[in-house]
mmCIF file of C-alpha atoms in Angstrom:
data_model
loop_
_atom_site.group_PDB
_atom_site.id
_atom_site.type_symbol
_atom_site.label_atom_id
_atom_site.label_comp_id
_atom_site.label_asym_id
_atom_site.label_seq_id
_atom_site.Cartn_x
_atom_site.Cartn_y
_atom_site.Cartn_z
ATOM 1 C CA MET A 1 -31.281 53.186 146.802
ATOM 2 C CA ASN A 2 -30.075 56.368 148.795
ATOM 3 C CA LYS A 3 -27.316 54.624 150.813
ATOM 4 C CA VAL A 4 -24.696 54.437 147.849
ATOM 5 C CA PRO A 5 -24.523 58.321 147.343
ATOM 6 C CA ILE A 6 -24.572 58.871 151.175
ATOM 7 C CA TYR A 7 -21.781 56.288 151.639
ATOM 8 C CA LEU A 8 -19.706 57.910 148.839
ATOM 9 C CA PHE A 9 -20.395 61.463 150.243
ATOM 10 C CA SER A 10 -19.194 60.279 153.676
ATOM 11 C CA VAL A 11 -15.724 58.909 151.959
ATOM 12 C CA ILE A 12 -15.224 62.083 150.174
ATOM 13 C CA ILE A 13 -15.690 63.994 153.688
ATOM 14 C CA LEU A 14 -13.222 61.752 155.299
ATOM 15 C CA ILE A 15 -10.645 61.787 152.777
ATOM 16 C CA SER A 16 -10.894 65.757 152.632
ATOM 17 C CA CYS A 17 -10.438 66.217 156.555
ATOM 18 C CA SER A 18 -7.447 63.745 156.424
ATOM 19 C CA GLU A 19 -5.546 65.596 153.714
ATOM 20 C CA ASN A 20 -6.258 68.857 155.719
ATOM 21 C CA ASN A 21 -5.211 67.239 159.010
ATOM 22 C CA ALA A 22 -1.944 66.310 157.268
ATOM 23 C CA ILE A 23 -1.320 69.506 155.897
ATOM 24 C CA GLU A 24 -2.006 71.360 159.380
ATOM 25 C CA THR A 25 0.237 68.743 160.852
ATOM 26 C CA GLU A 26 3.022 69.524 158.408
ATOM 27 C CA HIS A 27 2.512 73.157 158.710
ATOM 28 C CA ASN A 28 2.657 72.867 162.657
ATOM 29 C CA LEU A 29 5.807 70.571 162.379
ATOM 30 C CA GLU A 30 7.528 73.335 160.375
ATOM 31 C CA LEU A 31 6.578 76.232 162.541
ATOM 32 C CA THR A 32 7.977 74.138 165.474
ATOM 33 C CA SER A 33 11.146 73.697 163.589
ATOM 34 C CA ILE A 34 11.342 77.158 162.849
ATOM 35 C CA ASP A 35 10.631 78.176 166.398
ATOM 36 C CA SER A 36 13.340 75.759 167.756
ATOM 37 C CA VAL A 37 16.107 76.920 165.754
ATOM 38 C CA SER A 38 14.941 80.561 166.578
ATOM 39 C CA ASN A 39 15.115 79.729 170.131
ATOM 40 C CA LEU A 40 18.250 77.886 169.808
ATOM 41 C CA MET A 41 20.199 80.951 168.201
ATOM 42 C CA GLN A 42 18.806 83.288 170.820
ATOM 43 C CA ASN A 43 19.741 81.167 173.602
ATOM 44 C CA SER A 44 23.230 80.706 172.193
ATOM 45 C CA VAL A 45 23.709 84.383 172.413
ATOM 46 C CA SER A 46 21.811 85.643 175.311
ATOM 47 C CA ASN A 47 22.321 82.777 177.921
ATOM 48 C CA THR A 48 25.999 82.754 177.334
ATOM 49 C CA LYS A 49 27.604 83.391 180.974
ATOM 50 C CA PHE A 50 30.520 82.891 183.148
ATOM 51 C CA PRO A 51 31.895 80.432 184.004
ATOM 52 C CA GLU A 52 30.555 78.339 181.020
ATOM 53 C CA ALA A 53 32.009 80.827 178.476
ATOM 54 C CA ASP A 54 35.695 80.610 179.748
ATOM 55 C CA SER A 55 36.416 79.067 183.239
ATOM 56 C CA LEU A 56 39.973 80.430 183.327
ATOM 57 C CA ILE A 57 38.906 84.044 182.596
ATOM 58 C CA TYR A 58 35.966 83.776 185.124
ATOM 59 C CA SER A 59 38.690 82.616 187.893
ATOM 60 C CA PHE A 60 40.158 85.892 187.318
ATOM 61 C CA PHE A 61 37.059 88.079 187.670
ATOM 62 C CA SER A 62 35.750 86.077 190.594
ATOM 63 C CA GLY A 63 39.237 86.109 192.342
ATOM 64 C CA LEU A 64 39.911 89.886 192.128
ATOM 65 C CA ASN A 65 40.535 89.866 195.777
ATOM 66 C CA ALA A 66 43.472 87.776 195.047
ATOM 67 C CA LEU A 67 44.679 89.898 192.159
ATOM 68 C CA GLU A 68 48.412 89.200 193.015
ATOM 69 C CA LYS A 69 47.887 85.523 191.769
ATOM 70 C CA PHE A 70 47.139 86.839 188.304
ATOM 71 C CA VAL A 71 50.296 89.182 187.959
ATOM 72 C CA ASP A 72 53.583 87.507 186.793
ATOM 73 C CA PRO A 73 56.105 89.067 189.033
ATOM 74 C CA ALA A 74 58.698 88.395 186.200
ATOM 75 C CA ILE A 75 56.719 90.218 183.480
ATOM 76 C CA GLY A 76 54.354 92.514 185.400
ATOM 77 C CA VAL A 77 51.408 94.196 183.649
ATOM 78 C CA TYR A 78 51.796 96.767 180.852
ATOM 79 C CA CYS A 79 49.308 99.606 180.814
ATOM 80 C CA ILE A 80 48.105 101.450 177.753
ATOM 81 C CA GLU A 81 46.536 104.854 178.241
ATOM 82 C CA SER A 82 45.755 107.661 175.900
ATOM 83 C CA GLY A 83 48.540 110.080 175.713
ATOM 84 C CA PRO A 84 48.770 113.541 173.999
ATOM 85 C CA GLY A 85 47.507 113.691 170.655
ATOM 86 C CA ALA A 86 46.980 110.220 169.103
ATOM 87 C CA THR A 87 50.169 108.796 170.965
ATOM 88 C CA PRO A 88 49.465 106.073 173.430
ATOM 89 C CA LEU A 89 51.390 105.785 176.860
ATOM 90 C CA LEU A 90 52.895 102.519 177.772
ATOM 91 C CA GLU A 91 53.603 102.070 181.455
ATOM 92 C CA LYS A 92 54.786 98.786 183.236
ATOM 93 C CA LEU A 93 52.909 97.883 186.344
ATOM 94 C CA LYS A 94 54.540 95.659 188.782
ATOM 95 C CA SER A 95 52.116 94.959 191.614
ATOM 96 C CA LYS A 96 48.506 94.459 192.559
ATOM 97 C CA GLU A 97 48.707 98.198 193.985
ATOM 98 C CA ASP A 98 49.895 99.483 190.729
ATOM 99 C CA VAL A 99 46.997 97.889 188.933
ATOM 100 C CA LEU A 100 44.522 98.936 191.480
ATOM 101 C CA GLY A 101 45.750 102.408 191.244
ATOM 102 C CA LYS A 102 44.364 102.602 187.788
ATOM 103 C CA THR A 103 40.958 104.231 188.450
ATOM 104 C CA PRO A 104 38.951 102.215 185.924
ATOM 105 C CA PHE A 105 40.236 98.830 187.049
ATOM 106 C CA LEU A 106 39.760 100.038 190.605
ATOM 107 C CA PHE A 107 36.107 100.698 189.547
ATOM 108 C CA MET A 108 35.703 97.317 187.937
ATOM 109 C CA SER A 109 36.961 95.555 190.992
ATOM 110 C CA ARG A 110 34.681 97.487 193.515
ATOM 111 C CA ASP A 111 31.542 97.103 191.334
ATOM 112 C CA TYR A 112 32.135 93.609 190.014
ATOM 113 C CA ALA A 113 29.212 91.934 191.546
ATOM 114 C CA PHE A 114 26.867 94.425 189.676
ATOM 115 C CA ILE A 115 28.335 93.901 186.307
ATOM 116 C CA LYS A 116 25.784 92.015 184.007
ATOM 117 C CA ASN A 117 26.928 88.487 183.546
ATOM 118 C CA TYR A 118 26.454 88.745 179.947
ATOM 119 C CA VAL A 119 29.202 87.313 177.643
ATOM 120 C CA LYS A 120 29.885 87.368 173.943
ATOM 121 C CA THR A 121 32.717 85.522 172.362
ATOM 122 C CA ASN A 122 34.321 86.761 169.201
ATOM 123 C CA PRO A 123 31.407 88.858 168.244
ATOM 124 C CA VAL A 124 31.185 89.603 164.511
ATOM 125 C CA ASN A 125 31.322 93.399 163.223
ATOM 126 C CA PHE A 126 31.677 94.550 166.829
ATOM 127 C CA ASP A 127 32.650 98.290 167.142
ATOM 128 C CA VAL A 128 34.418 98.871 170.316
ATOM 129 C CA CYS A 129 34.156 102.556 170.121
ATOM 130 C CA ALA A 130 30.470 102.632 169.463
ATOM 131 C CA ASN A 131 29.492 100.064 171.770
ATOM 132 C CA GLU A 132 27.131 100.904 174.757
ATOM 133 C CA GLU A 133 26.146 97.254 175.726
ATOM 134 C CA GLU A 134 27.149 96.112 179.181
ATOM 135 C CA GLY A 135 28.760 92.834 179.775
ATOM 136 C CA TYR A 136 31.931 91.002 178.992
ATOM 137 C CA PHE A 137 33.198 90.791 175.183
ATOM 138 C CA ILE A 138 35.817 88.045 174.884
ATOM 139 C CA PHE A 139 38.268 87.879 171.733
ATOM 140 C CA ASP A 140 40.760 85.326 170.782
ATOM 141 C CA CYS A 141 44.128 86.816 170.287
ATOM 142 C CA ASP A 142 45.968 86.508 167.105
ATOM 143 C CA THR A 143 49.807 85.516 167.788
ATOM 144 C CA SER A 144 50.950 87.812 165.020
ATOM 145 C CA GLN A 145 49.785 90.959 166.640
ATOM 146 C CA ASN A 146 52.095 93.579 167.675
ATOM 147 C CA ILE A 147 50.247 95.575 170.285
ATOM 148 C CA LEU A 148 53.161 96.123 172.782
ATOM 149 C CA GLN A 149 55.999 96.451 170.191
ATOM 150 C CA ASN A 150 53.969 98.958 167.917
ATOM 151 C CA ILE A 151 53.425 101.333 171.024
ATOM 152 C CA TYR A 152 56.875 101.063 172.059
ATOM 153 C CA GLN A 153 58.493 101.776 168.786
ATOM 154 C CA ILE A 154 56.152 104.731 168.015
ATOM 155 C CA ASN A 155 57.101 106.368 171.404
ATOM 156 C CA GLN A 156 60.752 105.691 171.219
ATOM 157 C CA THR A 157 60.648 107.208 167.633
ATOM 158 C CA GLN A 158 58.512 110.303 168.405
ATOM 159 C CA GLY A 159 60.744 110.947 171.539
ATOM 160 C CA ASN A 160 63.960 110.640 169.397
ATOM 161 C CA ASN A 161 65.092 107.612 171.535
ATOM 162 C CA ILE A 162 66.910 104.581 170.482
ATOM 163 C CA VAL A 163 64.693 101.531 170.198
ATOM 164 C CA ASP A 164 66.105 98.783 172.561
ATOM 165 C CA THR A 165 66.304 95.362 170.973
ATOM 166 C CA LYS A 166 66.257 93.567 174.007
ATOM 167 C CA MET A 167 63.206 95.348 175.101
ATOM 168 C CA LEU A 168 61.564 94.965 171.673
ATOM 169 C CA ASN A 169 62.057 91.384 171.878
ATOM 170 C CA SER A 170 60.631 91.076 175.268
ATOM 171 C CA LEU A 171 57.433 92.687 174.306
ATOM 172 C CA LYS A 172 57.328 90.547 170.988
ATOM 173 C CA GLN A 173 57.300 87.522 173.261
ATOM 174 C CA ILE A 174 54.428 88.828 175.248
ATOM 175 C CA ASP A 175 52.483 89.755 172.261
ATOM 176 C CA GLY A 176 53.078 86.416 170.714
ATOM 177 C CA SER A 177 51.847 84.547 173.759
ATOM 178 C CA LEU A 178 48.620 86.408 174.491
ATOM 179 C CA TYR A 179 45.320 84.033 174.930
ATOM 180 C CA ARG A 180 42.480 86.146 175.086
ATOM 181 C CA SER A 181 41.246 89.689 175.609
ATOM 182 C CA VAL A 182 38.126 90.737 177.472
ATOM 183 C CA LEU A 183 36.459 94.083 177.021
ATOM 184 C CA VAL A 184 34.600 94.618 180.190
ATOM 185 C CA CYS A 185 31.803 97.483 179.941
ATOM 186 C CA PHE A 186 29.601 98.379 182.699
ATOM 187 C CA ARG A 187 28.043 101.545 184.618
ATOM 188 C CA GLU A 188 29.597 102.504 187.546
ATOM 189 C CA LYS A 189 27.526 103.532 190.789
ATOM 190 C CA HIS A 190 27.167 107.113 189.477
ATOM 191 C CA GLY A 191 26.019 106.181 186.340
ATOM 192 C CA ASP A 192 29.103 106.683 184.084
ATOM 193 C CA PHE A 193 29.883 104.029 181.485
ATOM 194 C CA ILE A 194 33.314 102.395 181.671
ATOM 195 C CA SER A 195 35.060 100.062 179.456
ATOM 196 C CA LEU A 196 38.519 98.589 179.688
ATOM 197 C CA ARG A 197 40.303 95.880 177.849
ATOM 198 C CA LEU A 198 42.468 93.090 179.715
ATOM 199 C CA TYR A 199 44.688 90.776 177.731
ATOM 200 C CA PHE A 200 45.769 87.508 179.286
ATOM 201 C CA THR A 201 48.487 85.114 178.652
ATOM 202 C CA LYS A 202 48.052 81.381 179.442
ATOM 203 C CA GLU A 203 50.807 78.998 180.936
ATOM 204 C CA ASN A 204 50.282 75.507 182.440
ATOM 205 C CA ASN A 205 46.339 76.044 182.561
ATOM 206 C CA ARG A 206 46.949 79.350 184.441
ATOM 207 C CA ILE A 207 46.198 82.884 183.323
ATOM 208 C CA TYR A 208 47.949 85.930 183.787
ATOM 209 C CA LEU A 209 47.016 89.507 183.261
ATOM 210 C CA SER A 210 49.582 90.889 180.922
ATOM 211 C CA ILE A 211 48.011 94.231 179.432
ATOM 212 C CA LEU A 212 45.700 96.469 180.920
ATOM 213 C CA ASP A 213 44.112 98.850 178.176
ATOM 214 C CA LEU A 214 42.472 101.962 179.060
ATOM 215 C CA SER A 215 43.113 103.993 176.046
ATOM 216 C CA ASP A 216 40.022 105.562 174.503
ATOM 217 C CA CYS A 217 38.481 103.066 172.142
ATOM 218 C CA SER A 218 40.849 100.102 173.224
ATOM 219 C CA VAL A 219 43.447 99.163 170.803
#
């Protein structure tokens, strides 16, 4: 007479356990899914390195001893530096020696092996002036930007000099052919924080250093 109630009680317990296991399994799967997405998001940011980030740009930084290969002798490298007041200075560098003559670039070449291999590409809401993070920050260039043209026209106007159309068109061509820029941030061996921005042009699967921006809060 007691077997039926005992049997029914056992069935109820089994159903209850099955439901609890199903809920627990679903909960665990949900947590696993969230963790996987979280890990993926973290890895996509923190694990970006050279050469995966951009093999062409990596070839430049890993080949600094052969810097002359990345300087187009016909164009040179235009260097932007902070001038008096808010007026930037523009100088054309023609050789490897000229580029290495700029102290921040020299320090970067010297300390390259110690610069953190941490790369961010097109970071959102990135403040160049406020950044204190070390590493490489890569930005795609807008072909409509007028970096060199604007600086040249400002300098000529403030110096009461005539704007040379041929020179302006030459700078316009460089501005329009810029491929990517890289903001390099690091602490040199004495602890000083250094940042400089390099702009590259690309031609036939080769890159050339075209602009070296050493101005305060790079343009």
